[in-house]
Amino acid sequence: MDLKLMLVVAFALVRAAAADGQVALPGCNDTCGDVKIPYPFGTGMSSSKRQQNCSLEEKFSLTCNASTSKLYRNTIEILNISLEGQMEVSFYVSRLCEGDRDGKANDPYLRIPSFAISSKENKFITVGCDNYGYLNSIYNGSTYSTGCLTRCYGNDPAGILKINEENCTGVGCCQVDIPPGMKNITVQVFRFPESLEPMENCGYSFVAKRGSYKFSTDHLKKYLTNETFPLVVDWTVGNHTCEVAKSRHDYACMTNSFCDDKDTDHGYRCRCQQGYEGNPYHPDGCRGNFFCLYM
Ligand SMILES: *[C@@H]1O[C@H](CO)[C@@H](O)[C@H](O)[C@H]1NC(C)=O
Ligand SMILES: *[C@@H]1O[C@H](CO)[C@@H](O)[C@H](O)[C@H]1NC(C)=O
Ligand SMILES: *[C@@H]1O[C@H](CO)[C@@H](O)[C@H](O)[C@H]1NC(C)=O
Ligand SMILES: *[C@@H]1O[C@H](CO)[C@@H](O)[C@H](O)[C@H]1NC(C)=O
Ligand SMILES: *[C@@H]1O[C@H](CO)[C@@H](O)[C@H](O)[C@H]1NC(C)=O
Ligand SMILES: *[C@@H]1O[C@H](CO)[C@@H](O)[C@H](O)[C@H]1NC(C)=O
Ligand SMILES: *[C@@H]1O[C@H](CO)[C@@H](O)[C@H](O)[C@H]1NC(C)=O
Ligand SMILES: *[C@@H]1O[C@H](CO)[C@@H](O)[C@H](O)[C@H]1NC(C)=O
Ligand SMILES: *[C@@H]1O[C@H](CO)[C@@H](O)[C@H](O)[C@H]1NC(C)=O
């Protein structure tokens, strides 16, 4: 092997070690089914001699259902966790169809009061003819709402506003941005009482990760069969700014990492310093990428 190739191989080995070596605490499970569980998240207690919680704080404590290999926070299924400070969860669609009891839809809620749903990564969507939807955040005794409404004009051949066959462009389907800071949310769909649209049309409201919902006119004429969509939640550690957190005994950013509280409304994130990689929350800290240092 020539020197260049050897360096490349060494580089690959260092990278692999840094990326895989320090996901969970010793004695803790680092996966549940297909989902990786990086510290500060964890399930249960460590099986190593130093009995300790596998999660840093109660809000990062998850459970793995051994029979289904699915990961949960209370009853919410976790689909993916990223050390950049985001987590994907599965969230339900609010649906209103003909014959629903009292003309009322189910009102799905997401009770993770510690974490806000991501403003950048999600959209709030309402699908239907003559429907409107609310996205409510109920926090500390106050309710904050945003929403979306839909009309179809589907039977008017001379109409100007037409339903786009495959994109959510505002007729039959409405999508809006979500303001930052919404936590502990509920979603509700309604039908305008004066609607002349045929009753067999259902209406739907939901929060979905950008790009995860693909509109089709079938959802107006037939059914939207998906009962859930992935939703992105922002997570942070602690309740303090970096300045305060740094002088506390429970400061979470380990060796070769730094504290970042930009774009957080509570708490902070840890990031590896440049030239280092791995898990900045793990007691081993971030590891040097020696190949890069020598270059
Ligand atoms: C870790 O996984 C094993 C095997 O799936 C399971 O028996 C054990 O209870 C898990 N431990 C924790 C702390 O979740
Ligand atoms: C350890 O975790 C459990 C739940 O996983 C929690 O009830 C308990 O309070 C935690 N203990 C400490 C010391 O954090
Ligand atoms: C695991 O999932 C199965 C199937 O959904 C369910 O019957 C069981 O109660 C779950 N176990 C726990 C410990 O939640
Ligand atoms: C989880 O997220 C990471 C990065 O955000 C991505 O690379 C990976 O494909 C995702 N995994 C799944 C199963 O969605
Ligand atoms: C979360 O919302 C529920 C109602 O859906 C409310 O009862 C509860 O107090 C809220 N939690 C917080 C922390 O505000
Ligand atoms: C909740 O509201 C009360 C009264 O408005 C305020 O004093 C308190 O700081 C708030 N708590 C949080 C966690 O925002
Ligand atoms: C839907 O949007 C995509 C991407 O912007 C575009 O390529 C496509 O032509 C649009 N479809 C219709 C029916 O307008
Ligand atoms: C329904 O969910 C599947 C993945 O579970 C996804 O591939 C599909 O695009 C979703 N349907 C719609 C209409 O978004
Ligand atoms: C953050 O605040 C919550 C409730 O106010 C508390 O339960 C939790 O222990 C605090 N976490 C830290 C790291 O101080």
Short mmCIF file of C-alpha atoms and ligand atoms in Angstrom, two decimals:
data_model
loop_
_atom_site.label_atom_id
_atom_site.label_comp_id
_atom_site.label_asym_id
_atom_site.label_seq_id
_atom_site.Cartn_x
_atom_site.Cartn_y
_atom_site.Cartn_z
CA MET A 1 0.00 0.00 0.00
CA ASP A 2 1.26 3.44 -0.73
CA LEU A 3 1.28 6.07 1.98
CA LYS A 4 -1.69 7.97 0.61
CA LEU A 5 -3.90 4.91 0.62
CA MET A 6 -2.79 3.98 4.14
CA LEU A 7 -3.73 7.44 5.34
CA VAL A 8 -7.11 7.14 3.74
CA VAL A 9 -7.68 3.78 5.44
CA ALA A 10 -6.51 5.17 8.81
CA PHE A 11 -8.79 8.16 8.31
CA ALA A 12 -11.74 5.86 7.65
CA LEU A 13 -10.98 3.82 10.79
CA VAL A 14 -10.73 6.91 12.99
CA ARG A 15 -13.96 8.22 11.55
CA ALA A 16 -15.77 4.92 12.16
CA ALA A 17 -14.52 4.76 15.76
CA ALA A 18 -15.54 8.34 16.44
CA ALA A 19 -18.97 7.91 14.93
CA ASP A 20 -19.84 4.56 16.50
CA GLY A 21 -17.81 4.33 19.68
CA GLN A 22 -19.74 6.60 22.01
CA VAL A 23 -23.44 6.53 21.35
CA ALA A 24 -24.89 5.40 24.67
CA LEU A 25 -23.48 5.20 28.21
CA PRO A 26 -21.64 1.96 29.11
CA GLY A 27 -24.13 -0.78 30.00
CA CYS A 28 -27.00 0.98 28.22
CA ASN A 29 -28.78 -0.12 25.07
CA ASP A 30 -27.77 1.99 22.11
CA THR A 31 -30.54 0.88 19.73
CA CYS A 32 -34.18 -0.11 19.77
CA GLY A 33 -35.16 -1.80 16.53
CA ASP A 34 -33.72 0.44 13.78
CA VAL A 35 -33.52 3.55 15.95
CA LYS A 36 -30.21 4.63 17.50
CA ILE A 37 -30.41 5.98 21.06
CA PRO A 38 -27.56 8.49 21.63
CA TYR A 39 -26.94 9.85 25.13
CA PRO A 40 -28.47 12.18 26.59
CA PHE A 41 -31.37 9.91 25.57
CA GLY A 42 -31.54 6.46 27.12
CA THR A 43 -33.73 3.59 28.25
CA GLY A 44 -33.82 2.43 31.88
CA MET A 45 -30.80 1.93 34.12
CA SER A 46 -27.25 0.97 33.15
CA SER A 47 -26.28 -2.68 33.62
CA SER A 48 -22.62 -1.76 34.31
CA LYS A 49 -21.26 -1.68 37.87
CA ARG A 50 -21.87 2.02 38.30
CA GLN A 51 -25.67 1.81 38.38
CA GLN A 52 -26.91 4.99 36.81
CA ASN A 53 -29.73 6.27 34.66
CA CYS A 54 -29.12 5.75 30.97
CA SER A 55 -30.66 9.17 30.30
CA LEU A 56 -29.29 12.54 31.42
CA GLU A 57 -32.63 13.99 32.56
CA GLU A 58 -36.11 12.62 32.99
CA LYS A 59 -37.19 14.29 29.73
CA PHE A 60 -34.71 12.08 27.81
CA SER A 61 -35.93 8.86 29.39
CA LEU A 62 -37.40 6.51 26.73
CA THR A 63 -38.77 2.98 26.69
CA CYS A 64 -38.14 0.25 24.15
CA ASN A 65 -41.02 -2.17 23.66
CA ALA A 66 -39.18 -5.50 23.55
CA SER A 67 -41.86 -7.31 21.56
CA THR A 68 -42.31 -4.68 18.81
CA SER A 69 -38.78 -3.16 18.95
CA LYS A 70 -40.33 0.31 18.85
CA LEU A 71 -39.06 3.23 20.87
CA TYR A 72 -41.41 5.42 22.93
CA ARG A 73 -41.54 8.53 25.05
CA ASN A 74 -44.68 7.78 27.09
CA THR A 75 -47.09 6.75 24.29
CA ILE A 76 -45.35 8.69 21.52
CA GLU A 77 -43.35 6.63 19.05
CA ILE A 78 -39.83 7.94 18.35
CA LEU A 79 -38.65 7.45 14.75
CA ASN A 80 -35.21 9.06 14.77
CA ILE A 81 -32.92 11.03 17.10
CA SER A 82 -30.19 13.35 15.84
CA LEU A 83 -27.39 14.80 17.96
CA GLU A 84 -27.89 18.10 16.14
CA GLY A 85 -30.85 18.62 18.50
CA GLN A 86 -33.81 17.15 16.67
CA MET A 87 -36.02 14.13 17.10
CA GLU A 88 -38.61 12.67 14.74
CA VAL A 89 -41.81 11.32 16.27
CA SER A 90 -44.95 9.82 14.83
CA PHE A 91 -48.00 12.08 15.15
CA TYR A 92 -51.66 11.45 14.35
CA VAL A 93 -53.92 12.98 11.73
CA SER A 94 -57.13 14.69 12.87
CA ARG A 95 -59.86 13.37 10.58
CA LEU A 96 -63.53 14.35 10.16
CA CYS A 97 -65.79 12.19 7.99
CA GLU A 98 -69.48 11.75 7.40
CA GLY A 99 -71.16 9.97 10.28
CA ASP A 100 -68.49 10.91 12.82
CA ARG A 101 -70.17 11.20 16.19
CA ASP A 102 -71.56 14.73 16.79
CA GLY A 103 -69.79 15.88 13.63
CA LYS A 104 -66.63 16.05 15.74
CA ALA A 105 -63.17 14.89 14.75
CA ASN A 106 -60.59 13.17 16.88
CA ASP A 107 -58.25 15.73 18.43
CA PRO A 108 -54.77 14.22 18.55
CA TYR A 109 -52.37 15.76 21.04
CA LEU A 110 -48.62 15.60 21.56
CA ARG A 111 -47.74 16.01 25.23
CA ILE A 112 -44.01 16.60 25.30
CA PRO A 113 -44.07 19.88 27.22
CA SER A 114 -40.25 20.02 27.46
CA PHE A 115 -39.74 20.24 23.70
CA ALA A 116 -41.19 22.55 21.03
CA ILE A 117 -42.11 21.27 17.59
CA SER A 118 -39.66 22.51 14.97
CA SER A 119 -40.72 25.64 13.16
CA LYS A 120 -38.23 25.11 10.32
CA GLU A 121 -38.77 21.41 9.69
CA ASN A 122 -42.57 21.05 9.85
CA LYS A 123 -45.69 22.34 8.10
CA PHE A 124 -49.24 22.51 9.35
CA ILE A 125 -51.57 21.10 6.70
CA THR A 126 -55.34 20.96 6.21
CA VAL A 127 -56.85 18.88 3.40
CA GLY A 128 -60.52 18.87 2.35
CA CYS A 129 -63.30 20.93 0.86
CA ASP A 130 -64.80 23.53 3.20
CA ASN A 131 -62.68 22.54 6.16
CA TYR A 132 -60.56 24.48 8.60
CA GLY A 133 -57.96 23.29 11.06
CA TYR A 134 -56.39 24.58 14.26
CA LEU A 135 -52.97 23.90 15.65
CA ASN A 136 -53.08 24.76 19.36
CA SER A 137 -50.25 24.98 21.84
CA ILE A 138 -51.43 24.75 25.43
CA TYR A 139 -48.70 25.82 27.77
CA ASN A 140 -48.57 27.14 31.31
CA GLY A 141 -52.29 27.91 31.32
CA SER A 142 -52.47 29.76 27.97
CA THR A 143 -53.61 28.57 24.53
CA TYR A 144 -51.83 29.79 21.38
CA SER A 145 -53.25 28.91 17.97
CA THR A 146 -52.55 29.07 14.27
CA GLY A 147 -54.54 27.52 11.44
CA CYS A 148 -55.44 26.82 7.85
CA LEU A 149 -58.65 26.78 5.76
CA THR A 150 -59.66 25.05 2.53
CA ARG A 151 -62.27 25.66 -0.19
CA CYS A 152 -62.61 23.60 -3.37
CA TYR A 153 -64.85 25.31 -5.95
CA GLY A 154 -64.55 21.87 -7.53
CA ASN A 155 -67.89 21.89 -9.34
CA ASP A 156 -67.57 25.30 -10.94
CA PRO A 157 -66.26 24.83 -14.50
CA ALA A 158 -65.90 28.60 -14.95
CA GLY A 159 -64.02 28.94 -11.67
CA ILE A 160 -60.65 30.66 -11.49
CA LEU A 161 -59.29 28.75 -8.50
CA LYS A 162 -58.60 25.16 -9.45
CA ILE A 163 -57.30 22.25 -7.45
CA ASN A 164 -53.73 21.34 -8.39
CA GLU A 165 -53.61 17.63 -9.17
CA GLU A 166 -50.47 16.88 -7.21
CA ASN A 167 -49.29 19.83 -5.12
CA CYS A 168 -50.70 21.49 -2.02
CA THR A 169 -51.22 25.00 -3.44
CA GLY A 170 -54.13 26.40 -1.42
CA VAL A 171 -57.27 24.98 -3.04
CA GLY A 172 -58.44 21.75 -1.41
CA CYS A 173 -55.17 21.76 0.51
CA CYS A 174 -53.63 24.46 2.66
CA GLN A 175 -50.18 24.46 4.26
CA VAL A 176 -48.68 27.07 6.55
CA ASP A 177 -45.47 27.60 8.49
CA ILE A 178 -45.49 26.92 12.20
CA PRO A 179 -44.40 29.69 14.57
CA PRO A 180 -41.40 28.90 16.80
CA GLY A 181 -42.01 27.75 20.37
CA MET A 182 -45.18 25.67 20.02
CA LYS A 183 -45.19 22.87 22.60
CA ASN A 184 -47.75 20.47 24.04
CA ILE A 185 -49.87 20.73 20.89
CA THR A 186 -53.31 19.55 19.82
CA VAL A 187 -54.63 19.45 16.26
CA GLN A 188 -58.30 19.79 15.30
CA VAL A 189 -60.17 19.75 11.99
CA PHE A 190 -63.67 21.25 11.45
CA ARG A 191 -66.15 21.67 8.63
CA PHE A 192 -67.79 24.99 7.78
CA PRO A 193 -71.42 24.61 8.90
CA GLU A 194 -72.83 26.19 5.72
CA SER A 195 -70.85 23.85 3.43
CA LEU A 196 -72.55 22.65 0.24
CA GLU A 197 -69.83 20.11 -0.49
CA PRO A 198 -71.02 16.48 -0.47
CA MET A 199 -70.81 14.97 2.99
CA GLU A 200 -68.77 11.97 1.90
CA ASN A 201 -65.71 14.18 1.60
CA CYS A 202 -63.50 13.92 4.66
CA GLY A 203 -61.35 16.69 6.08
CA TYR A 204 -57.89 16.28 7.61
CA SER A 205 -55.47 18.37 9.65
CA PHE A 206 -51.98 17.37 10.69
CA VAL A 207 -48.44 18.49 11.35
CA ALA A 208 -45.91 16.83 9.05
CA LYS A 209 -42.18 16.99 8.49
CA ARG A 210 -41.50 18.99 5.33
CA GLY A 211 -41.82 16.83 2.25
CA SER A 212 -43.38 13.86 4.04
CA TYR A 213 -46.91 14.58 2.76
CA LYS A 214 -47.69 14.38 -0.93
CA PHE A 215 -51.06 15.87 -1.88
CA SER A 216 -53.33 14.04 -4.32
CA THR A 217 -56.91 14.79 -5.37
CA ASP A 218 -57.64 11.21 -4.25
CA HIS A 219 -57.48 12.55 -0.69
CA LEU A 220 -60.49 14.76 -1.49
CA LYS A 221 -62.52 12.16 -3.39
CA LYS A 222 -61.49 9.01 -1.54
CA TYR A 223 -59.38 8.74 1.59
CA LEU A 224 -56.09 9.84 2.99
CA THR A 225 -55.15 6.48 4.46
CA ASN A 226 -52.08 7.56 6.46
CA GLU A 227 -53.04 7.81 10.11
CA THR A 228 -49.72 9.32 11.14
CA PHE A 229 -46.95 11.51 9.73
CA PRO A 230 -43.43 12.12 10.99
CA LEU A 231 -43.10 15.34 12.99
CA VAL A 232 -39.81 16.98 14.02
CA VAL A 233 -39.26 18.14 17.60
CA ASP A 234 -36.36 20.37 18.75
CA TRP A 235 -34.60 19.20 21.91
CA THR A 236 -32.19 20.91 24.28
CA VAL A 237 -30.59 19.98 27.60
CA GLY A 238 -31.20 21.78 30.90
CA ASN A 239 -33.28 24.91 31.45
CA HIS A 240 -30.52 27.51 31.38
CA THR A 241 -28.50 29.65 29.01
CA CYS A 242 -24.92 28.61 28.24
CA GLU A 243 -23.55 31.33 30.49
CA VAL A 244 -25.44 30.00 33.52
CA ALA A 245 -25.10 26.32 32.59
CA LYS A 246 -21.27 26.48 32.32
CA SER A 247 -20.86 27.16 36.03
CA ARG A 248 -23.31 24.44 37.13
CA HIS A 249 -22.32 20.95 38.31
CA ASP A 250 -24.69 19.43 35.73
CA TYR A 251 -23.12 21.19 32.69
CA ALA A 252 -23.64 18.65 29.88
CA CYS A 253 -20.98 19.58 27.28
CA MET A 254 -17.99 17.24 27.63
CA THR A 255 -14.35 17.34 26.44
CA ASN A 256 -13.66 19.09 23.11
CA SER A 257 -17.19 20.42 22.80
CA PHE A 258 -18.81 23.81 23.21
CA CYS A 259 -22.17 25.14 24.35
CA ASP A 260 -24.66 26.63 21.89
CA ASP A 261 -27.85 28.42 22.91
CA LYS A 262 -28.62 30.16 19.61
CA ASP A 263 -32.17 29.39 18.46
CA THR A 264 -33.20 27.82 21.75
CA ASP A 265 -35.86 29.24 23.98
CA HIS A 266 -35.04 27.03 26.97
CA GLY A 267 -31.80 25.17 27.57
CA TYR A 268 -28.81 24.66 25.29
CA ARG A 269 -27.12 22.25 22.89
CA CYS A 270 -23.58 20.88 22.84
CA ARG A 271 -21.50 20.66 19.68
CA CYS A 272 -18.10 19.17 18.93
CA GLN A 273 -15.31 21.65 18.30
CA GLN A 274 -13.98 21.90 14.79
CA GLY A 275 -11.77 18.91 13.94
CA TYR A 276 -13.54 16.72 16.52
CA GLU A 277 -16.51 14.44 16.18
CA GLY A 278 -18.67 12.04 18.13
CA ASN A 279 -21.17 12.62 20.89
CA PRO A 280 -20.54 15.88 22.80
CA TYR A 281 -22.89 14.78 25.63
CA HIS A 282 -21.11 11.44 26.24
CA PRO A 283 -18.67 11.38 29.20
CA ASP A 284 -15.86 10.49 26.72
CA GLY A 285 -16.56 13.73 24.87
CA CYS A 286 -15.70 14.42 21.25
CA ARG A 287 -12.72 12.69 19.66
CA GLY A 288 -10.01 14.22 17.55
CA ASN A 289 -9.89 13.59 13.88
CA PHE A 290 -6.10 13.14 13.87
CA PHE A 291 -5.79 12.78 10.13
CA CYS A 292 -7.27 16.23 9.69
CA LEU A 293 -4.98 17.69 12.34
CA TYR A 294 -1.87 16.39 10.57
CA MET A 295 -2.91 17.61 7.15
C1 LIG B 1 -31.56 -3.80 26.65
O1 LIG B 1 -31.92 -4.72 25.63
C2 LIG B 1 -32.10 -6.04 26.10
C3 LIG B 1 -32.35 -6.94 24.90
O2 LIG B 1 -33.21 -6.34 24.00
C4 LIG B 1 -33.24 -6.09 27.12
O3 LIG B 1 -33.39 -7.38 27.65
C5 LIG B 1 -32.94 -5.11 28.26
O4 LIG B 1 -34.04 -5.04 29.15
C6 LIG B 1 -32.64 -3.73 27.71
N1 LIG B 1 -32.21 -2.87 28.80
C7 LIG B 1 -32.70 -1.66 29.01
C8 LIG B 1 -32.09 -0.90 30.13
O5 LIG B 1 -33.60 -1.17 28.31
C1 LIG B 2 -33.89 7.52 36.72
O1 LIG B 2 -34.82 7.27 35.69
C2 LIG B 2 -36.14 7.00 36.11
C3 LIG B 2 -36.97 6.72 34.89
O2 LIG B 2 -36.22 6.13 33.90
C4 LIG B 2 -36.68 8.15 36.91
O3 LIG B 2 -37.98 7.86 37.37
C5 LIG B 2 -35.76 8.47 38.07
O4 LIG B 2 -36.20 9.63 38.72
C6 LIG B 2 -34.35 8.71 37.57
N1 LIG B 2 -33.45 8.94 38.68
C7 LIG B 2 -32.54 9.91 38.68
C8 LIG B 2 -31.67 9.97 39.89
O5 LIG B 2 -32.44 10.70 37.77
C1 LIG B 3 -45.51 -3.68 23.50
O1 LIG B 3 -46.31 -3.65 22.33
C2 LIG B 3 -47.32 -4.66 22.32
C3 LIG B 3 -47.97 -4.64 20.95
O2 LIG B 3 -48.36 -3.33 20.59
C4 LIG B 3 -48.28 -4.36 23.46
O3 LIG B 3 -49.30 -5.35 23.47
C5 LIG B 3 -47.53 -4.39 24.79
O4 LIG B 3 -48.40 -4.02 25.84
C6 LIG B 3 -46.35 -3.43 24.74
N1 LIG B 3 -45.53 -3.62 25.94
C7 LIG B 3 -45.25 -2.65 26.79
C8 LIG B 3 -44.38 -3.01 27.94
O5 LIG B 3 -45.67 -1.51 26.63
C1 LIG B 4 -32.23 9.81 10.88
O1 LIG B 4 -31.72 11.12 10.73
C2 LIG B 4 -30.43 11.16 10.13
C3 LIG B 4 -29.92 12.58 10.16
O2 LIG B 4 -30.86 13.52 10.51
C4 LIG B 4 -30.52 10.60 8.71
O3 LIG B 4 -29.26 10.60 8.12
C5 LIG B 4 -31.09 9.19 8.78
O4 LIG B 4 -31.29 8.72 7.46
C6 LIG B 4 -32.39 9.15 9.51
N1 LIG B 4 -32.82 7.78 9.69
C7 LIG B 4 -34.07 7.39 9.47
C8 LIG B 4 -34.35 5.92 9.72
O5 LIG B 4 -34.95 8.15 9.12
C1 LIG B 5 -50.64 20.30 27.98
O1 LIG B 5 -51.95 20.31 27.41
C2 LIG B 5 -52.97 19.76 28.22
C3 LIG B 5 -54.27 19.83 27.45
O2 LIG B 5 -54.13 19.21 26.21
C4 LIG B 5 -53.05 20.56 29.53
O3 LIG B 5 -54.02 19.96 30.37
C5 LIG B 5 -51.69 20.57 30.21
O4 LIG B 5 -51.75 21.40 31.37
C6 LIG B 5 -50.63 21.11 29.27
N1 LIG B 5 -49.31 21.03 29.90
C7 LIG B 5 -48.58 22.12 30.19
C8 LIG B 5 -47.22 21.85 30.76
O5 LIG B 5 -48.97 23.26 30.00
C1 LIG B 6 -46.13 30.44 33.95
O1 LIG B 6 -46.93 31.58 34.09
C2 LIG B 6 -46.72 32.26 35.34
C3 LIG B 6 -47.74 33.38 35.45
O2 LIG B 6 -47.99 33.98 34.22
C4 LIG B 6 -45.27 32.78 35.36
O3 LIG B 6 -45.02 33.45 36.60
C5 LIG B 6 -44.32 31.58 35.24
O4 LIG B 6 -42.98 32.03 35.18
C6 LIG B 6 -44.64 30.79 33.98
N1 LIG B 6 -43.82 29.57 33.97
C7 LIG B 6 -43.15 29.19 32.88
C8 LIG B 6 -42.39 27.91 33.02
O5 LIG B 6 -43.14 29.81 31.83
C1 LIG B 7 -45.96 20.15 -8.61
O1 LIG B 7 -44.71 20.70 -8.16
C2 LIG B 7 -43.58 20.17 -8.81
C3 LIG B 7 -42.33 20.73 -8.13
O2 LIG B 7 -42.45 22.09 -7.90
C4 LIG B 7 -43.64 20.50 -10.30
O3 LIG B 7 -42.52 19.94 -10.95
C5 LIG B 7 -44.94 19.92 -10.88
O4 LIG B 7 -45.05 20.28 -12.23
C6 LIG B 7 -46.14 20.43 -10.10
N1 LIG B 7 -47.35 19.75 -10.60
C7 LIG B 7 -48.42 20.40 -11.08
C8 LIG B 7 -49.56 19.57 -11.55
O5 LIG B 7 -48.48 21.64 -11.06
C1 LIG B 8 -48.00 7.72 3.73
O1 LIG B 8 -46.87 7.19 4.45
C2 LIG B 8 -45.90 6.56 3.63
C3 LIG B 8 -44.80 6.03 4.53
O2 LIG B 8 -45.32 5.38 5.63
C4 LIG B 8 -45.33 7.54 2.64
O3 LIG B 8 -44.43 6.89 1.79
C5 LIG B 8 -46.46 8.14 1.82
O4 LIG B 8 -45.94 9.15 0.99
C6 LIG B 8 -47.52 8.75 2.74
N1 LIG B 8 -48.66 9.21 1.96
C7 LIG B 8 -48.88 10.48 1.69
C8 LIG B 8 -50.12 10.76 0.94
O5 LIG B 8 -48.15 11.38 2.05
C1 LIG B 9 -35.75 21.84 34.32
O1 LIG B 9 -37.01 22.23 34.85
C2 LIG B 9 -37.89 21.14 35.11
C3 LIG B 9 -39.22 21.68 35.57
O2 LIG B 9 -39.19 23.03 35.83
C4 LIG B 9 -37.25 20.23 36.16
O3 LIG B 9 -38.11 19.12 36.39
C5 LIG B 9 -35.91 19.74 35.65
O4 LIG B 9 -35.27 18.95 36.63
C6 LIG B 9 -35.01 20.90 35.28
N1 LIG B 9 -33.80 20.38 34.65
C7 LIG B 9 -32.56 20.81 34.96
C8 LIG B 9 -31.42 20.15 34.29
O5 LIG B 9 -32.37 21.71 35.78
#
